[in-house]
XYZ file of C-alpha atoms in Angstrom:
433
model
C 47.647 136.866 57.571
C 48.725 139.316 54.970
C 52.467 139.310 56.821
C 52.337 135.722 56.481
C 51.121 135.697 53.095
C 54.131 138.031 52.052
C 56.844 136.248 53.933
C 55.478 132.979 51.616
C 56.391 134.802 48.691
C 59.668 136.279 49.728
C 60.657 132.388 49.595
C 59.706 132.104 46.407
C 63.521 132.465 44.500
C 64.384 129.783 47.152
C 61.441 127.188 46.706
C 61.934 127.929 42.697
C 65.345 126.189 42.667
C 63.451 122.390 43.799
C 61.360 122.032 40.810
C 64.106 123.164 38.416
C 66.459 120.613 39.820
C 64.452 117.893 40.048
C 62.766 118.432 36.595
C 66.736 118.439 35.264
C 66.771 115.319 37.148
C 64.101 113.655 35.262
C 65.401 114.737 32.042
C 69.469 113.220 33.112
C 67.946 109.955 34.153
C 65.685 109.298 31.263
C 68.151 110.087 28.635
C 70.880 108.093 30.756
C 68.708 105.376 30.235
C 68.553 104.916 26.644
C 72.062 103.413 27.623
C 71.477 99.432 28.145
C 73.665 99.493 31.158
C 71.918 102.389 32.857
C 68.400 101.542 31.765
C 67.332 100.924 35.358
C 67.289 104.534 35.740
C 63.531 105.277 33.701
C 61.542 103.414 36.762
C 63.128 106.188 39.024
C 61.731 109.192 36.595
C 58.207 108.976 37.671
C 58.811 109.961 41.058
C 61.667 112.328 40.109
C 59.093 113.688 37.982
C 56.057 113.889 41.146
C 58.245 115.867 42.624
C 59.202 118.422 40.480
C 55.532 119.174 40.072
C 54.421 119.257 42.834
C 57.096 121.592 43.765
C 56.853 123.919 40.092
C 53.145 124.107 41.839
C 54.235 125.496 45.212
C 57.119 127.813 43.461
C 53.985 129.059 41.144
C 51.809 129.752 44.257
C 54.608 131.630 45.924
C 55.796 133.382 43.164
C 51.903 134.934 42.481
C 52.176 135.975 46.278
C 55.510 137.609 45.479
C 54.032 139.672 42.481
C 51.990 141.304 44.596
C 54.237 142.960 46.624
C 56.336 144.971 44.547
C 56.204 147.209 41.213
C 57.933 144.843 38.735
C 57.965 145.388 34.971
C 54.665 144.461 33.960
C 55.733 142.666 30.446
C 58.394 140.868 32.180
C 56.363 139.354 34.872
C 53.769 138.185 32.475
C 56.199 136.442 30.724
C 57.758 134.386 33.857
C 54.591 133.740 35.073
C 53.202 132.585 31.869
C 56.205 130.147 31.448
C 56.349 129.239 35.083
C 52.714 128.051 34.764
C 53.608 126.147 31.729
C 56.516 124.508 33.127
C 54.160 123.427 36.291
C 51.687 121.997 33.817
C 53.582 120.414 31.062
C 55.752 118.663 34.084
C 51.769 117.338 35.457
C 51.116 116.319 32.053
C 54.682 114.283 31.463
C 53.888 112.529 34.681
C 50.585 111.293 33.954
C 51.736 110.367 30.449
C 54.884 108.338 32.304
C 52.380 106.956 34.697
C 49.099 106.208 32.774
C 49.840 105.753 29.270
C 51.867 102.796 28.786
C 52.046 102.643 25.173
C 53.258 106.112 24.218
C 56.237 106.707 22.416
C 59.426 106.155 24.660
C 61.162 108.621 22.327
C 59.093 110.922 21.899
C 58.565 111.152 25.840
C 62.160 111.955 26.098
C 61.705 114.338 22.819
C 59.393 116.180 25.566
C 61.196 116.020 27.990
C 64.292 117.655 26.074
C 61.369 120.658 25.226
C 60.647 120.848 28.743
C 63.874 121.346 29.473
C 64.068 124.653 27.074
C 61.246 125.834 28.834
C 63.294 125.526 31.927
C 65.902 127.965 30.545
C 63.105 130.419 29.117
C 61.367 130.508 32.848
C 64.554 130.673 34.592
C 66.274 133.708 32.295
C 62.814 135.996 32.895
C 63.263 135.618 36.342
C 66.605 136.866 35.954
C 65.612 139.601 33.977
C 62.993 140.601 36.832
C 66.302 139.775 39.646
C 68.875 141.593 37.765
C 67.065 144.101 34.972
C 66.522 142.813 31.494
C 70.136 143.362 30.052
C 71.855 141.256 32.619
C 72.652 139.072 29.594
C 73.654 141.191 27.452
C 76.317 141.409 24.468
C 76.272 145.118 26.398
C 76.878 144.170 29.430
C 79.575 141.896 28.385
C 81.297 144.126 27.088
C 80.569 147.348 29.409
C 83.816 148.491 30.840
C 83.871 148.774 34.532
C 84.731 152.429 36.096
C 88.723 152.587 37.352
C 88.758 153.330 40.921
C 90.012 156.350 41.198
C 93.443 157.011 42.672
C 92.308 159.592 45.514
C 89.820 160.611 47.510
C 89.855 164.349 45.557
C 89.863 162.484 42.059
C 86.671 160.668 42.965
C 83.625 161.647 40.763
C 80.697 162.529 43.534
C 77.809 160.946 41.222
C 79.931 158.609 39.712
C 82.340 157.280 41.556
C 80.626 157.533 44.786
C 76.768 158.340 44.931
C 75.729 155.883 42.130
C 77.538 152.767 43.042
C 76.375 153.141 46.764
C 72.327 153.377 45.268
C 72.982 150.798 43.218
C 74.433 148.334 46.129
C 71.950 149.357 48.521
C 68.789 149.849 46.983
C 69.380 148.362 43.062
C 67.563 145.554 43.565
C 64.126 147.102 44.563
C 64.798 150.064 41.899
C 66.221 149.027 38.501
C 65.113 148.348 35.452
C 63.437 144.877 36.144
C 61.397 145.865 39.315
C 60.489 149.226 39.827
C 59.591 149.811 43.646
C 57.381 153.179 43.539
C 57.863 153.506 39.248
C 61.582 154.507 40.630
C 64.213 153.550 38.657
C 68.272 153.930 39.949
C 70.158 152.323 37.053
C 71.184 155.804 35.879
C 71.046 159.693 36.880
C 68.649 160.368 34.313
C 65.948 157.953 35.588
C 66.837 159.044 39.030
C 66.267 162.197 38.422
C 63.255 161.685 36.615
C 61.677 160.071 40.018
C 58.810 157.960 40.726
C 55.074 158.047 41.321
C 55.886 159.792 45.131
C 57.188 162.397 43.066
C 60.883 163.541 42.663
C 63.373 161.738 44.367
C 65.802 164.068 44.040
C 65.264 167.742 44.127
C 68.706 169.759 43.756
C 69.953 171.862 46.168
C 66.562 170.707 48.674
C 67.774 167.784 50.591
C 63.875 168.587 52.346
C 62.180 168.212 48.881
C 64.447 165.037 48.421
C 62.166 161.789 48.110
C 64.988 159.933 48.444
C 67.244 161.875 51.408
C 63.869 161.460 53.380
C 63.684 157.540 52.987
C 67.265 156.973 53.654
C 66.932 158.830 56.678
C 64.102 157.826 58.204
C 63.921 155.248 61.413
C 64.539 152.145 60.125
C 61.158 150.595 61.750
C 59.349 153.292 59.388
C 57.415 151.235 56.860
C 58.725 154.100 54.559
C 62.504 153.708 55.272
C 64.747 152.783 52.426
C 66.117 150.366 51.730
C 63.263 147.750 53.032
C 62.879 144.632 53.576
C 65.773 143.888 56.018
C 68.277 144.792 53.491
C 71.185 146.576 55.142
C 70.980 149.979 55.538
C 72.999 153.089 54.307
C 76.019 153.956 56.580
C 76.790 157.468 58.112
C 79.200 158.494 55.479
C 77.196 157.010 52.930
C 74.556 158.999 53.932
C 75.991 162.276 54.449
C 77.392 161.836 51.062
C 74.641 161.595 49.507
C 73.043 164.908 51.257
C 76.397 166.659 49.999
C 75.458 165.357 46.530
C 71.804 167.072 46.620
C 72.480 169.802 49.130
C 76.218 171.069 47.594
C 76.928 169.326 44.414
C 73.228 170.160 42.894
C 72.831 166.492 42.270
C 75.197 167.256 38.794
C 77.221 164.443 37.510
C 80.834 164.976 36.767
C 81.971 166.689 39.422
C 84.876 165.906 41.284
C 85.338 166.125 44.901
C 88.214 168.771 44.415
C 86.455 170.549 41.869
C 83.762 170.840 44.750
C 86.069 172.164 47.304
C 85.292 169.123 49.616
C 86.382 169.779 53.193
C 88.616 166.649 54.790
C 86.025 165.033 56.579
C 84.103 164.471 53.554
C 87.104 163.516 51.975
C 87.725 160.742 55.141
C 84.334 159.551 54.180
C 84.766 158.995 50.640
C 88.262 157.233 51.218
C 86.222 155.221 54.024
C 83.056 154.391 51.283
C 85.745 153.324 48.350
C 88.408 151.536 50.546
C 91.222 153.631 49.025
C 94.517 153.682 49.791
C 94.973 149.735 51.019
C 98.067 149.319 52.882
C 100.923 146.119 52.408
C 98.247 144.144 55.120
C 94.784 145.057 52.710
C 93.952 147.375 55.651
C 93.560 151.551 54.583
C 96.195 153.469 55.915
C 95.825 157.099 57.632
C 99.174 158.149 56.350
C 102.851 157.638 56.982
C 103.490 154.506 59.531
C 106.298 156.122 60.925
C 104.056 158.956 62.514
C 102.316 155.842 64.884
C 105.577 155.037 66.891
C 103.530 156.283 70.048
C 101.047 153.635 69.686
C 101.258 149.760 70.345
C 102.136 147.353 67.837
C 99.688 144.664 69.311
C 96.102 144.189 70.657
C 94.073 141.942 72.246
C 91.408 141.053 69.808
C 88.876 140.450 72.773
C 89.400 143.529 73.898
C 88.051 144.909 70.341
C 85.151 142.261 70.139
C 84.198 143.397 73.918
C 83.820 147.204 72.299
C 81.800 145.899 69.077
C 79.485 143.960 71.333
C 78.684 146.944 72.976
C 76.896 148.587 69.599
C 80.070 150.748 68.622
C 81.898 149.660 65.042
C 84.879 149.169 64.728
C 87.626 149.044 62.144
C 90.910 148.223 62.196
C 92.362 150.957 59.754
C 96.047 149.969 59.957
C 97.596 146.500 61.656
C 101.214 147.594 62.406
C 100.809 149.325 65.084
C 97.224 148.715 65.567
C 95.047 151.676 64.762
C 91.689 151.588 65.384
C 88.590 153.876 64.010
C 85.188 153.831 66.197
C 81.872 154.682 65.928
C 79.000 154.640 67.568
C 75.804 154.672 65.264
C 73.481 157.862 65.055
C 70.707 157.749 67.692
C 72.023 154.193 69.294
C 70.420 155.429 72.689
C 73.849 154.107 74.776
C 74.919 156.402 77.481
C 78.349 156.876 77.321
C 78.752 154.818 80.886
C 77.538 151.939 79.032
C 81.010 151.650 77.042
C 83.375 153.678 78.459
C 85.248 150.805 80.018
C 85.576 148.863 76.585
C 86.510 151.674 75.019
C 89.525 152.980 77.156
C 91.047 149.293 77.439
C 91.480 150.361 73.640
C 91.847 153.991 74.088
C 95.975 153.924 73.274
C 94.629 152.427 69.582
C 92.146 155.002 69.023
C 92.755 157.391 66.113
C 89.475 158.030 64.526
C 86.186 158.410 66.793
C 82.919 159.391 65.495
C 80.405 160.000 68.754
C 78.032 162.055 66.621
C 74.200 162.637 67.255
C 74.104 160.737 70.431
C 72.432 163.363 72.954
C 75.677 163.444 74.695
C 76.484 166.238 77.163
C 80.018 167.854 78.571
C 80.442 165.764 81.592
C 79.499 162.727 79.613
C 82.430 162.917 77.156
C 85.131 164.159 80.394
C 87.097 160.326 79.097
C 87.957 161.965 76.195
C 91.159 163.338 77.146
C 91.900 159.647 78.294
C 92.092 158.605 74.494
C 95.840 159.930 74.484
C 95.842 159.209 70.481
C 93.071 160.701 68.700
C 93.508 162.639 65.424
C 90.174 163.169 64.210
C 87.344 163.003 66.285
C 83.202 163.929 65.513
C 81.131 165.009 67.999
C 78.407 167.489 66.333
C 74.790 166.916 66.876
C 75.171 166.791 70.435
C 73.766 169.422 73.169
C 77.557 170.052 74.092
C 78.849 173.752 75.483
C 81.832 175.448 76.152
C 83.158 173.402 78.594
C 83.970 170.304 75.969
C 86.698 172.160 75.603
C 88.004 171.516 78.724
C 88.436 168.211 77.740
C 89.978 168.525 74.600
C 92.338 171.431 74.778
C 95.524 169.557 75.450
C 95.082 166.720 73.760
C 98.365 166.040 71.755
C 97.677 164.422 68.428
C 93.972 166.138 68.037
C 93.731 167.444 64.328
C 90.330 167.785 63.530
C 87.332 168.343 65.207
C 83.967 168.405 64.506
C 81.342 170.928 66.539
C 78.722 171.392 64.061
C 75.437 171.810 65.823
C 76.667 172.182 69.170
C 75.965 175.301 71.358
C 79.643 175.656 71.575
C 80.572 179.202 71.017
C 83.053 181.716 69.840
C 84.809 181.332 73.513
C 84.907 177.405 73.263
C 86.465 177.532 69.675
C 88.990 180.160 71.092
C 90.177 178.277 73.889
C 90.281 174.807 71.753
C 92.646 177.131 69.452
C 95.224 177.288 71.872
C 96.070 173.407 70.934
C 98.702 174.418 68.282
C 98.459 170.330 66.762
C 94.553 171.403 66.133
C 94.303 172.439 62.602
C 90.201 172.425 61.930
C 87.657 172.810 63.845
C 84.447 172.385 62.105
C 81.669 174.744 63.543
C 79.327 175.921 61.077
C 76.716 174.199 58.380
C 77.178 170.699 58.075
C 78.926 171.019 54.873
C 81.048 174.241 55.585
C 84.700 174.825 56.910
């Protein structure tokens, strides 16, 4: 009952638009018909009226249910559900005035329903200030100067540029300054830092102290897990972003990714996370076109849907020749048998491939060195050994590689070594070289 009860009020900003439309209505048809030629119109306000009460009353009843399940601004929500109760009633009262009292004042009915209408606007701007934060209207905001993208992935501010916009997509709208989910505000670093009432959310340098690293992370059927609600989810790179933030950066503002040191991968990921450098097509580019001449021009596009259907993602990082960059999610519980097959019909597109933290072994991964065209691929956080590299050695374009948290030794790394095109092989801390 209490699921049902909540769902009622998550349709609350949806039933609130009937009442304010209709009510608008009203207003359109009885002024319209202080016209002589339109004066046919009043006899259709009562009804218009009737129903934008009775549907003020429902948007009331499943706005109260809505109040109760998150922390919004306490002086705010009084004052939209003072006015939204108004509105309801005033709207009840017009109607039985319309209705019952036949010799009230024609213009002063209308002069009421003109006031009703202001109370309309009132009702309607609190509940964006709840939505949106209470500046959303703001001479501020108007003039608040958005941030320039930056023109590389090294230039990028961490907090800035990166962290802060992605907290702000994902999770704003549960955490700002007109609902405060857990007394947590994300509308700037100071408030993030300051935390909520689960304590900090962000403890520098401790991604294990980190409130907020612990939500983002957690299985997303965890009533704890961050963002809620069905909203979508953090990405990988968004995610292991935001751990280099806490973990490396100290959670400090103002720090550039070069001034950090940032190895490539975490430079992929923040090219991948602000869409930088957008080829002729729209589509990011991994570098010169002229490099690609080994891979074909065109694609079956059922051939990629086949792959995406499977679980993996899939993005189509330049369109002439098509190259393609894959991964499957973290923990997706596929065996690699399960896609194999889709993904070597595409295997001559393949640049990128991200196989990460998917319990894969050796044998498992033996199509790898079917994927003829792979540059950078990710394969740490699986129980893989030595003999990966058996797989991987003479692959021609292979540039980077990613073995953190494998068991893959000093031998494996060795032998991988002896593929002059491989220039980094990642094999230490998540963050390190």
């Amino acid at each position: 009952m209490s699921d049902f009860l909540t769902f009622l009020g998550r349709l609350h900003p949806i039933v609130v638009h009937l009442p304010i439309g209709f009510l608008l209505l009203a207003v359109l048809l009885d002024l319209a018909a202080w016209r002589a030629r339109f004066h046919y119109l009043r006899q259709a306000v009562p009804f218009v009226l009737f129903v934008g009460f009775l549907s003020a009353v429902v948007a009331c009843l499943f706005g109260y249910l809505l109040s109760l399940t998150g922390d919004y601004d306490e002086v705010l929500l009084n004052r939209h559900k003072v006015s939204g109760i108004a509105l309801a009633v005033g709207a009840g009262i017009l109607l039985y005035i319309r209705i019952r009292i036949n010799t009230f004042s024609p213009r002063i009915f209308s002069g009421l329903l003109i006031g009703m209408t202001a109370l309309i606007i009132y009702s309607g701007h609190q509940g964006g200030n709840l939505t949106h934060g209470s500046d959303y209207l703001s001479l501020q905001t108007l003039h608040q100067e958005e941030r320039e993208k930056p023109v590389s992935a090294s230039a990028a501010l961490l907090f800035e540029d990166v962290v802060h916009p992605i907290l702000k997509q994902k999770c704003g709208q549960c955490h700002g300054p007109g609902k405060k989910k857990g007394e947590l505000s994300l509308a700037s670093h100071a408030e993030l830092m300051e935390g909520g009432k689960s304590g900090p959310a962000v403890v520098p340098g401790k991604l294990a102290e980190s409130e907020l690293f612990r939500r983002i992370t957690l299985d997303p059927a965890h009533k704890e897990f961050m963002p809620t609600d069905g909203k979508t989810p953090l990405t990988a790179d968004e995610t292991n972003l935001i751990a280099y933030w806490i973990a490396q950066a100290q959670a400090e503002t103002a720090k550039s990714m070069e001034v950090l040191e940032a190895n490539d991968t975490l430079l992929m990921q923040v090219a991948s996370v602000l869409g930088l450098d957008k080829g002729p097509a729209g589509l990011p580019t991994l570098g010169n076109t002229n490099e690609y001449g080994h891979i074909p021009e065109t694609l079956d596009i059922a051939l990629v849907e086949a792959l995406r259907n499977k679980g993996l993602n899939v993005r189509l990082n330049l369109q002439k020749p098509v190259v393609l960059d894959v991964t499957l999610p973290d923990h997706s519980g596929l065996k690699a048998e399960d896609f194999r097959e889709e993904l070597l019909r595409v295997g001559n597109h393949v640049v990128w491939l991200n196989l990460s933290d998917n319990n894969f072994k050796d044998e498992d991964l033996a199509f790898l060195k079917d994927l003829p065209n792979l540059e950078k691929l990710r394969l740490e956080n699986n129980p893989l050994t030595d003999r990966i590299a058996d797989y991987l050695e003479n692959m021609p374009y292979l540039e980077a590689l990613n073995l953190n948290a494998t068991a893959v030794t000093a031998a494996g790394i060795s032998k991988l070594r002896k593929n002059p095109k491989l220039e980094r092989i990642y094999k230490e801390f998540l963050f390190g070289h």
